Amino acid sequence: EIGLEYLHDSLDSYHFPTSGMLHRLEYLVAREELGAYADYEQALVNGSMSFSSPSGVNTWLWTYELGYSFDDKAPIERWFRLGGFGRLSGLAPDQLLGRNVVLTTLAYYRRLNNMDLLSAYVGMTLEAGNVWELTDDISVSDLEYSGSLFLGADTPLGPVYVALGHGSNGDTTAYFYVGNPFRVSRFY
C-alpha cells in the first residue's frame, strides 16, 4: 500500500478546541505486487472547524468525513466504520460498515469552570451520516440521524465523557468514553 496525506491543523486544543480548524486529505493505493490482498484505491477527506463566543465559554465544533472506495473494490478490512459517541451516537461503536462513508457532526459545548488541569464541559451533538457498500447505492435519503447530550472533562489522562446518544432508528446508547470522539479519523 502507498498512501499520500495532506494535513492542515490550526486548532488551539486537540480535545476541546475553541478556535481553528483541522483538515486532512488522504489517498491510498493498494496493489497486489506491493503485498496487498487486492488492488484498490480509496480517498478520505475529513476535518473540523471550531468557533467560540468572545469569552470562549460557548463553542461550536463542526466535523465532517467523506470516504470513497474507487471501483467498489476495497476489501472488508478497509471498509469505513460509523457508530459510537460523536459518530452517530445512537448506534453502538462501529455498528455500520461500508466502502463509502459520509458523516457530519455539529457539537456545542459550554465550559463550566476555569480550572486548567480539570476543565469541565456540558454539551450536545447533532449528527448525520451513513455508509454504503456500493457507490451506486449512495443517497442522501439513506442518511441516519443521531444526537447526544454529554458531560466532558479535560483531564491529565485525556478527555473523559459521560454521554447519552439517541438515533433516528429509535436506539438509545449510554457512553463512558475516554478519548476524543470528534477525532479526525484516518484510514482504518
PDB file of C-alpha atoms in Angstrom:
ATOM      1  CA  GLU A   1       0.000   0.000   0.000  1.00  0.00           C
ATOM      2  CA  ILE A   2       1.090   3.523  -0.736  1.00  0.00           C
ATOM      3  CA  GLY A   3      -0.579   6.466   0.943  1.00  0.00           C
ATOM      4  CA  LEU A   4      -0.437  10.200   0.429  1.00  0.00           C
ATOM      5  CA  GLU A   5      -1.621  12.631   3.082  1.00  0.00           C
ATOM      6  CA  TYR A   6      -2.155  16.373   3.386  1.00  0.00           C
ATOM      7  CA  LEU A   7      -2.811  17.810   6.848  1.00  0.00           C
ATOM      8  CA  HIS A   8      -3.591  21.350   7.998  1.00  0.00           C
ATOM      9  CA  ASP A   9      -4.041  21.902  11.738  1.00  0.00           C
ATOM     10  CA  SER A  10      -4.643  25.252  13.431  1.00  0.00           C
ATOM     11  CA  LEU A  11      -6.862  24.066  16.324  1.00  0.00           C
ATOM     12  CA  ASP A  12      -5.947  25.677  19.639  1.00  0.00           C
ATOM     13  CA  SER A  13      -6.647  22.414  21.518  1.00  0.00           C
ATOM     14  CA  TYR A  14      -6.955  18.837  20.340  1.00  0.00           C
ATOM     15  CA  HIS A  15      -9.552  17.835  22.968  1.00  0.00           C
ATOM     16  CA  PHE A  16     -11.862  20.843  23.419  1.00  0.00           C
ATOM     17  CA  PRO A  17     -10.873  23.425  20.794  1.00  0.00           C
ATOM     18  CA  THR A  18     -12.317  26.926  20.908  1.00  0.00           C
ATOM     19  CA  SER A  19     -10.879  28.155  17.597  1.00  0.00           C
ATOM     20  CA  GLY A  20      -9.125  26.946  14.489  1.00  0.00           C
ATOM     21  CA  MET A  21      -9.537  24.147  12.015  1.00  0.00           C
ATOM     22  CA  LEU A  22      -8.097  20.799  11.034  1.00  0.00           C
ATOM     23  CA  HIS A  23      -8.388  19.319   7.533  1.00  0.00           C
ATOM     24  CA  ARG A  24      -6.964  16.029   6.294  1.00  0.00           C
ATOM     25  CA  LEU A  25      -6.915  14.601   2.776  1.00  0.00           C
ATOM     26  CA  GLU A  26      -5.675  11.043   2.282  1.00  0.00           C
ATOM     27  CA  TYR A  27      -5.321   8.865  -0.782  1.00  0.00           C
ATOM     28  CA  LEU A  28      -4.477   5.164  -0.531  1.00  0.00           C
ATOM     29  CA  VAL A  29      -3.360   2.905  -3.390  1.00  0.00           C
ATOM     30  CA  ALA A  30      -3.074  -0.835  -2.751  1.00  0.00           C
ATOM     31  CA  ARG A  31      -1.598  -3.254  -5.266  1.00  0.00           C
ATOM     32  CA  GLU A  32      -1.032  -6.987  -5.046  1.00  0.00           C
ATOM     33  CA  GLU A  33       2.507  -6.529  -6.358  1.00  0.00           C
ATOM     34  CA  LEU A  34       3.166  -4.331  -3.304  1.00  0.00           C
ATOM     35  CA  GLY A  35       1.900  -7.051  -0.951  1.00  0.00           C
ATOM     36  CA  ALA A  36      -1.756  -6.036  -0.655  1.00  0.00           C
ATOM     37  CA  TYR A  37      -4.529  -8.617  -0.638  1.00  0.00           C
ATOM     38  CA  ALA A  38      -6.239  -6.920  -3.607  1.00  0.00           C
ATOM     39  CA  ASP A  39      -5.870  -3.939  -5.935  1.00  0.00           C
ATOM     40  CA  TYR A  40      -7.956  -0.974  -4.744  1.00  0.00           C
ATOM     41  CA  GLU A  41      -7.875   2.783  -4.196  1.00  0.00           C
ATOM     42  CA  GLN A  42      -9.548   4.916  -1.535  1.00  0.00           C
ATOM     43  CA  ALA A  43      -9.811   8.610  -0.732  1.00  0.00           C
ATOM     44  CA  LEU A  44     -10.713  10.127   2.624  1.00  0.00           C
ATOM     45  CA  VAL A  45     -11.388  13.804   3.340  1.00  0.00           C
ATOM     46  CA  ASN A  46     -12.215  14.889   6.858  1.00  0.00           C
ATOM     47  CA  GLY A  47     -11.806  17.756   9.234  1.00  0.00           C
ATOM     48  CA  SER A  48     -13.189  20.029  11.895  1.00  0.00           C
ATOM     49  CA  MET A  49     -13.750  23.717  12.465  1.00  0.00           C
ATOM     50  CA  SER A  50     -14.261  25.362  15.839  1.00  0.00           C
ATOM     51  CA  PHE A  51     -15.973  28.682  16.628  1.00  0.00           C
ATOM     52  CA  SER A  52     -16.445  30.246  20.068  1.00  0.00           C
ATOM     53  CA  SER A  53     -18.077  33.190  21.739  1.00  0.00           C
ATOM     54  CA  PRO A  54     -15.647  36.042  22.540  1.00  0.00           C
ATOM     55  CA  SER A  55     -15.379  34.755  26.123  1.00  0.00           C
ATOM     56  CA  GLY A  56     -14.507  31.242  24.897  1.00  0.00           C
ATOM     57  CA  VAL A  57     -17.168  29.747  27.180  1.00  0.00           C
ATOM     58  CA  ASN A  58     -19.568  28.635  24.404  1.00  0.00           C
ATOM     59  CA  THR A  59     -18.123  26.687  21.472  1.00  0.00           C
ATOM     60  CA  TRP A  60     -19.479  25.177  18.258  1.00  0.00           C
ATOM     61  CA  LEU A  61     -17.455  22.407  16.603  1.00  0.00           C
ATOM     62  CA  TRP A  62     -18.347  21.149  13.124  1.00  0.00           C
ATOM     63  CA  THR A  63     -16.735  17.939  11.856  1.00  0.00           C
ATOM     64  CA  TYR A  64     -17.082  16.180   8.514  1.00  0.00           C
ATOM     65  CA  GLU A  65     -15.903  12.946   6.902  1.00  0.00           C
ATOM     66  CA  LEU A  66     -16.197  11.735   3.298  1.00  0.00           C
ATOM     67  CA  GLY A  67     -14.677   8.407   2.322  1.00  0.00           C
ATOM     68  CA  TYR A  68     -14.810   6.849  -1.125  1.00  0.00           C
ATOM     69  CA  SER A  69     -13.632   3.487  -2.475  1.00  0.00           C
ATOM     70  CA  PHE A  70     -12.919   3.634  -6.203  1.00  0.00           C
ATOM     71  CA  ASP A  71     -14.499   0.885  -8.322  1.00  0.00           C
ATOM     72  CA  ASP A  72     -16.084  -0.630  -5.161  1.00  0.00           C
ATOM     73  CA  LYS A  73     -13.057  -2.905  -4.719  1.00  0.00           C
ATOM     74  CA  ALA A  74     -11.841  -2.176  -1.180  1.00  0.00           C
ATOM     75  CA  PRO A  75     -11.750  -5.390   0.887  1.00  0.00           C
ATOM     76  CA  ILE A  76     -13.890  -5.570   4.025  1.00  0.00           C
ATOM     77  CA  GLU A  77     -10.958  -4.893   6.369  1.00  0.00           C
ATOM     78  CA  ARG A  78     -10.602  -1.461   4.679  1.00  0.00           C
ATOM     79  CA  TRP A  79     -14.281  -0.500   4.860  1.00  0.00           C
ATOM     80  CA  PHE A  80     -15.246   2.646   6.762  1.00  0.00           C
ATOM     81  CA  ARG A  81     -16.996   2.403  10.135  1.00  0.00           C
ATOM     82  CA  LEU A  82     -19.669   4.502  11.824  1.00  0.00           C
ATOM     83  CA  GLY A  83     -21.329   4.279  15.202  1.00  0.00           C
ATOM     84  CA  GLY A  84     -20.346   5.386  18.673  1.00  0.00           C
ATOM     85  CA  PHE A  85     -20.208   8.687  20.512  1.00  0.00           C
ATOM     86  CA  GLY A  86     -19.920  11.583  18.050  1.00  0.00           C
ATOM     87  CA  ARG A  87     -20.107   9.208  15.062  1.00  0.00           C
ATOM     88  CA  LEU A  88     -23.884   8.506  15.068  1.00  0.00           C
ATOM     89  CA  SER A  89     -24.220   8.401  18.843  1.00  0.00           C
ATOM     90  CA  GLY A  90     -27.450   6.378  18.839  1.00  0.00           C
ATOM     91  CA  LEU A  91     -25.559   3.380  17.429  1.00  0.00           C
ATOM     92  CA  ALA A  92     -23.062   1.042  19.043  1.00  0.00           C
ATOM     93  CA  PRO A  93     -19.397   1.729  18.192  1.00  0.00           C
ATOM     94  CA  ASP A  94     -18.562   0.649  14.615  1.00  0.00           C
ATOM     95  CA  GLN A  95     -22.092  -0.739  14.087  1.00  0.00           C
ATOM     96  CA  LEU A  96     -22.163   0.370  10.431  1.00  0.00           C
ATOM     97  CA  LEU A  97     -19.576  -0.792   7.898  1.00  0.00           C
ATOM     98  CA  GLY A  98     -19.240   0.110   4.211  1.00  0.00           C
ATOM     99  CA  ARG A  99     -16.896   1.016   1.361  1.00  0.00           C
ATOM    100  CA  ASN A 100     -18.134   4.620   1.267  1.00  0.00           C
ATOM    101  CA  VAL A 101     -18.930   6.962   4.151  1.00  0.00           C
ATOM    102  CA  VAL A 102     -20.479  10.372   4.797  1.00  0.00           C
ATOM    103  CA  LEU A 103     -20.653  11.898   8.270  1.00  0.00           C
ATOM    104  CA  THR A 104     -21.200  15.386   9.616  1.00  0.00           C
ATOM    105  CA  THR A 105     -21.444  16.336  13.274  1.00  0.00           C
ATOM    106  CA  LEU A 106     -22.287  19.655  14.873  1.00  0.00           C
ATOM    107  CA  ALA A 107     -21.301  19.791  18.539  1.00  0.00           C
ATOM    108  CA  TYR A 108     -21.991  22.538  21.056  1.00  0.00           C
ATOM    109  CA  TYR A 109     -20.236  22.636  24.408  1.00  0.00           C
ATOM    110  CA  ARG A 110     -20.080  25.097  27.279  1.00  0.00           C
ATOM    111  CA  ARG A 111     -17.155  25.345  29.658  1.00  0.00           C
ATOM    112  CA  LEU A 112     -18.357  25.013  33.269  1.00  0.00           C
ATOM    113  CA  ASN A 113     -15.241  26.115  35.181  1.00  0.00           C
ATOM    114  CA  ASN A 114     -11.924  27.945  34.824  1.00  0.00           C
ATOM    115  CA  MET A 115      -9.635  25.153  36.015  1.00  0.00           C
ATOM    116  CA  ASP A 116      -6.808  24.407  33.588  1.00  0.00           C
ATOM    117  CA  LEU A 117      -5.971  20.961  34.984  1.00  0.00           C
ATOM    118  CA  LEU A 118      -9.545  19.644  35.029  1.00  0.00           C
ATOM    119  CA  SER A 119     -11.794  21.794  32.852  1.00  0.00           C
ATOM    120  CA  ALA A 120     -15.402  20.595  32.673  1.00  0.00           C
ATOM    121  CA  TYR A 121     -17.948  20.943  29.855  1.00  0.00           C
ATOM    122  CA  VAL A 122     -21.593  20.241  29.124  1.00  0.00           C
ATOM    123  CA  GLY A 123     -22.784  19.846  25.562  1.00  0.00           C
ATOM    124  CA  MET A 124     -24.771  18.226  22.822  1.00  0.00           C
ATOM    125  CA  THR A 125     -24.275  16.881  19.294  1.00  0.00           C
ATOM    126  CA  LEU A 126     -26.383  16.580  16.154  1.00  0.00           C
ATOM    127  CA  GLU A 127     -25.099  14.019  13.641  1.00  0.00           C
ATOM    128  CA  ALA A 128     -25.997  12.776  10.167  1.00  0.00           C
ATOM    129  CA  GLY A 129     -24.265  10.099   8.125  1.00  0.00           C
ATOM    130  CA  ASN A 130     -24.216   6.600   6.727  1.00  0.00           C
ATOM    131  CA  VAL A 131     -22.067   4.034   4.965  1.00  0.00           C
ATOM    132  CA  TRP A 132     -22.727   2.280   1.672  1.00  0.00           C
ATOM    133  CA  GLU A 133     -21.210  -0.880   0.247  1.00  0.00           C
ATOM    134  CA  LEU A 134     -21.574   0.188  -3.387  1.00  0.00           C
ATOM    135  CA  THR A 135     -21.112   3.632  -4.948  1.00  0.00           C
ATOM    136  CA  ASP A 136     -24.410   3.333  -6.844  1.00  0.00           C
ATOM    137  CA  ASP A 137     -26.250   2.980  -3.502  1.00  0.00           C
ATOM    138  CA  ILE A 138     -25.119   6.367  -2.110  1.00  0.00           C
ATOM    139  CA  SER A 139     -28.172   8.529  -1.415  1.00  0.00           C
ATOM    140  CA  VAL A 140     -28.941  11.460   0.867  1.00  0.00           C
ATOM    141  CA  SER A 141     -32.315   9.856   1.577  1.00  0.00           C
ATOM    142  CA  ASP A 142     -30.463   6.998   3.347  1.00  0.00           C
ATOM    143  CA  LEU A 143     -28.830   9.222   5.969  1.00  0.00           C
ATOM    144  CA  GLU A 144     -29.080   8.130   9.590  1.00  0.00           C
ATOM    145  CA  TYR A 145     -29.505  10.826  12.254  1.00  0.00           C
ATOM    146  CA  SER A 146     -28.371  10.874  15.874  1.00  0.00           C
ATOM    147  CA  GLY A 147     -27.786  13.253  18.709  1.00  0.00           C
ATOM    148  CA  SER A 148     -26.295  13.206  22.174  1.00  0.00           C
ATOM    149  CA  LEU A 149     -26.116  15.062  25.455  1.00  0.00           C
ATOM    150  CA  PHE A 150     -22.820  14.885  27.323  1.00  0.00           C
ATOM    151  CA  LEU A 151     -20.686  15.963  30.254  1.00  0.00           C
ATOM    152  CA  GLY A 152     -16.988  16.120  29.496  1.00  0.00           C
ATOM    153  CA  ALA A 153     -13.743  16.900  31.261  1.00  0.00           C
ATOM    154  CA  ASP A 154     -10.243  17.585  30.000  1.00  0.00           C
ATOM    155  CA  THR A 155      -8.108  15.554  32.401  1.00  0.00           C
ATOM    156  CA  PRO A 156      -4.376  14.786  32.582  1.00  0.00           C
ATOM    157  CA  LEU A 157      -5.263  11.370  31.087  1.00  0.00           C
ATOM    158  CA  GLY A 158      -7.104  12.972  28.159  1.00  0.00           C
ATOM    159  CA  PRO A 159     -10.757  13.851  27.605  1.00  0.00           C
ATOM    160  CA  VAL A 160     -13.414  11.887  29.504  1.00  0.00           C
ATOM    161  CA  TYR A 161     -17.122  11.916  28.620  1.00  0.00           C
ATOM    162  CA  VAL A 162     -20.366  10.603  30.056  1.00  0.00           C
ATOM    163  CA  ALA A 163     -22.998  10.751  27.314  1.00  0.00           C
ATOM    164  CA  LEU A 164     -26.406   9.596  26.218  1.00  0.00           C
ATOM    165  CA  GLY A 165     -26.976   9.168  22.474  1.00  0.00           C
ATOM    166  CA  HIS A 166     -30.227   8.654  20.581  1.00  0.00           C
ATOM    167  CA  GLY A 167     -30.689   7.731  16.914  1.00  0.00           C
ATOM    168  CA  SER A 168     -33.427   8.177  14.324  1.00  0.00           C
ATOM    169  CA  ASN A 169     -33.857   4.393  14.331  1.00  0.00           C
ATOM    170  CA  GLY A 170     -35.044   4.596  17.958  1.00  0.00           C
ATOM    171  CA  ASP A 171     -31.870   3.210  19.551  1.00  0.00           C
ATOM    172  CA  THR A 172     -30.505   4.860  22.688  1.00  0.00           C
ATOM    173  CA  THR A 173     -26.942   4.281  23.838  1.00  0.00           C
ATOM    174  CA  ALA A 174     -25.119   5.362  27.009  1.00  0.00           C
ATOM    175  CA  TYR A 175     -21.383   6.072  26.948  1.00  0.00           C
ATOM    176  CA  PHE A 176     -18.491   6.412  29.320  1.00  0.00           C
ATOM    177  CA  TYR A 177     -15.851   7.450  26.824  1.00  0.00           C
ATOM    178  CA  VAL A 178     -12.150   8.200  27.224  1.00  0.00           C
ATOM    179  CA  GLY A 179     -10.534   9.843  24.186  1.00  0.00           C
ATOM    180  CA  ASN A 180     -11.566  12.340  21.537  1.00  0.00           C
ATOM    181  CA  PRO A 181     -14.899  11.334  19.907  1.00  0.00           C
ATOM    182  CA  PHE A 182     -14.640  14.219  17.438  1.00  0.00           C
ATOM    183  CA  ARG A 183     -11.302  12.975  16.155  1.00  0.00           C
ATOM    184  CA  VAL A 184     -10.454  13.341  12.524  1.00  0.00           C
ATOM    185  CA  SER A 185     -10.094   9.675  11.669  1.00  0.00           C
ATOM    186  CA  ARG A 186      -7.593   8.072   9.359  1.00  0.00           C
ATOM    187  CA  PHE A 187      -7.911   5.035   7.147  1.00  0.00           C
ATOM    188  CA  TYR A 188      -8.692   2.005   9.291  1.00  0.00           C
TER     189      TYR A 188
END
